[in-house]
CSV table of C-alpha atoms in Angstrom, one decimal:
chain,number,residue,atom,x,y,z
A,1,MET,CA,-3.1,-13.0,35.1
A,2,GLY,CA,-5.4,-13.5,37.7
A,3,ARG,CA,-8.3,-11.5,39.4
A,4,ARG,CA,-6.9,-8.2,41.6
A,5,HIS,CA,-8.6,-7.6,45.1
A,6,GLU,CA,-8.4,-4.0,44.2
A,7,PRO,CA,-9.0,-2.5,40.5
A,8,ASP,CA,-5.9,-1.5,39.0
A,9,PRO,CA,-5.8,2.2,38.0
A,10,PHE,CA,-5.2,1.4,33.9
A,11,ALA,CA,-7.0,-1.5,33.5
A,12,LEU,CA,-9.9,0.2,35.4
A,13,LYS,CA,-9.7,3.3,32.9
A,14,LEU,CA,-9.4,1.0,29.8
A,15,GLY,CA,-12.7,-1.5,31.2
A,16,HIS,CA,-14.6,1.8,31.5
A,17,ARG,CA,-13.7,3.2,28.1
A,18,ILE,CA,-14.8,-0.3,26.9
A,19,ARG,CA,-18.2,-0.3,28.8
A,20,ASP,CA,-18.8,3.1,27.7
A,21,LEU,CA,-18.3,2.4,23.9
A,22,ARG,CA,-20.1,-1.0,24.1
A,23,LEU,CA,-23.2,1.0,25.9
A,24,ALA,CA,-23.2,3.5,23.1
A,25,GLN,CA,-23.6,1.0,20.3
A,26,GLY,CA,-26.4,-0.6,22.7
A,27,MET,CA,-24.9,-3.6,23.1
A,28,SER,CA,-25.1,-5.7,26.1
A,29,LEU,CA,-22.5,-8.0,28.0
A,30,GLU,CA,-24.1,-11.4,26.6
A,31,HIS,CA,-24.0,-9.8,23.0
A,32,LEU,CA,-20.2,-8.9,23.2
A,33,ARG,CA,-19.8,-12.3,24.7
A,34,ARG,CA,-21.1,-13.8,21.8
A,35,LYS,CA,-19.1,-11.7,19.3
A,36,THR,CA,-15.7,-12.1,21.1
A,37,GLY,CA,-15.9,-15.7,22.4
A,38,VAL,CA,-14.8,-14.1,25.8
A,39,VAL,CA,-17.0,-15.5,28.8
A,40,ALA,CA,-19.3,-12.7,29.9
A,41,SER,CA,-18.1,-12.8,33.5
A,42,HIS,CA,-14.8,-12.2,32.4
A,43,LEU,CA,-15.8,-9.3,30.3
A,44,SER,CA,-17.6,-7.7,33.5
A,45,LEU,CA,-14.4,-8.2,35.6
A,46,ILE,CA,-12.6,-6.3,32.6
A,47,GLU,CA,-14.8,-3.7,32.5
A,48,ARG,CA,-14.3,-2.9,36.3
A,49,GLY,CA,-10.6,-3.3,36.0
A,50,TYR,CA,-10.2,-6.3,37.9
A,51,VAL,CA,-8.3,-7.9,35.4
A,52,ALA,CA,-5.6,-7.3,33.1
A,53,ILE,CA,-6.1,-8.1,29.2
A,54,ASN,CA,-3.8,-9.3,26.6
A,55,VAL,CA,-3.3,-8.0,22.9
A,56,ALA,CA,-5.5,-10.8,21.8
A,57,THR,CA,-8.4,-10.3,23.7
A,58,LEU,CA,-8.1,-6.3,23.5
A,59,ASP,CA,-8.2,-7.0,19.6
A,60,ARG,CA,-11.4,-9.4,19.6
A,61,ILE,CA,-13.0,-6.6,21.8
A,62,ALA,CA,-12.2,-4.0,19.2
A,63,ARG,CA,-13.3,-5.7,16.3
A,64,ALA,CA,-16.3,-6.6,17.9
A,65,LEU,CA,-17.4,-3.0,18.5
A,66,ASP,CA,-15.8,-2.3,14.9
A,67,LEU,CA,-13.1,-0.4,16.3
A,68,THR,CA,-9.4,-0.7,15.9
A,69,PRO,CA,-7.4,-1.8,19.1
A,70,MET,CA,-6.0,1.6,19.1
A,71,PHE,CA,-9.6,3.3,19.5
A,72,LEU,CA,-10.0,1.5,23.2
A,73,VAL,CA,-7.1,3.0,24.5
A,74,LEU,CA,-7.7,6.7,23.6
A,75,PHE,CA,-9.0,8.4,26.6
A,76,PRO,CA,-10.5,11.8,25.1
A,77,GLU,CA,-11.0,13.5,28.6
A,78,GLU,CA,-7.0,13.7,29.2
A,79,SER,CA,-5.6,14.6,26.0
A,80,GLU,CA,-7.1,17.3,23.3
A,81,LEU,CA,-5.5,15.2,20.8
A,82,GLU,CA,-7.3,11.7,21.8
A,83,ALA,CA,-10.5,14.0,22.1
A,84,VAL,CA,-9.6,15.1,18.4
A,85,VAL,CA,-8.8,11.6,17.5
A,86,GLU,CA,-11.7,10.3,19.2
A,87,GLN,CA,-13.9,12.9,17.0
A,88,ILE,CA,-12.4,11.8,14.0
A,89,GLY,CA,-13.3,8.2,14.5
A,90,SER,CA,-16.8,8.8,14.8
A,91,MET,CA,-17.1,10.9,11.7
A,92,SER,CA,-19.0,9.3,8.4
A,93,ALA,CA,-17.3,8.1,5.2
A,94,GLU,CA,-18.5,11.4,3.7
A,95,GLU,CA,-17.6,13.9,6.4
A,96,LEU,CA,-13.8,12.1,6.7
A,97,ALA,CA,-13.9,12.5,3.0
A,98,GLN,CA,-14.4,16.2,3.5
A,99,LEU,CA,-11.9,16.8,6.2
A,100,CYS,CA,-9.4,15.3,4.1
A,101,GLU,CA,-9.8,17.3,1.5
A,102,ARG,CA,-9.7,20.4,3.8
A,103,VAL,CA,-6.6,19.2,5.4
A,104,SER,CA,-5.0,18.3,2.2
A,105,ALA,CA,-6.4,21.9,0.6
A,106,SER,CA,-4.6,23.5,3.5
A,107,GLN,CA,-1.2,21.8,2.9
A,108,SER,CA,-0.6,22.8,-0.5
A,109,PRO,CA,2.1,25.3,-1.4
A,110,ARG,CA,1.3,28.4,-1.5
A,111,ALA,CA,2.3,30.9,-4.3
A,112,GLU,CA,5.1,33.4,-2.9
A,113,GLU,CA,4.6,36.9,-2.9
A,114,PRO,CA,6.5,38.7,-5.3
A,115,ARG,CA,9.7,40.0,-4.1
A,116,PRO,CA,10.7,44.0,-4.6
A,117,SER,CA,13.2,44.0,-7.5
A,118,ARG,CA,16.5,45.3,-6.5
A,119,GLY,CA,16.6,49.0,-6.1
A,120,THR,CA,13.3,49.3,-5.3
A,121,ARG,CA,12.2,51.0,-2.0
A,122,ARG,CA,9.1,49.8,0.3
A,123,THR,CA,7.6,52.7,1.4
């Protein structure tokens, strides 16, 4: 797909997400180019929403940023669920293990309260 004259809204949103994640890691376009093999000028067009990218390029960019491709298409400002997923994705291994333990503990079956036996009145 060729270069657009105007940024595509979704491509622009995705491009901004990629740029924000790249900058958060202190990574330059040149460094991302070396890690992905994608020409820096093309990466710049992606980040500005002027070109749509295919799944293989999305995967290469994600891996270069040490992320999964799914993480690139999360837009935490638009959804509470996506904001939570982003927070979980930024946790250390230790924090994640603690969270998993807490979630598992909260999902374990609770002991049922004893029922009154027949003929016993509740007061």
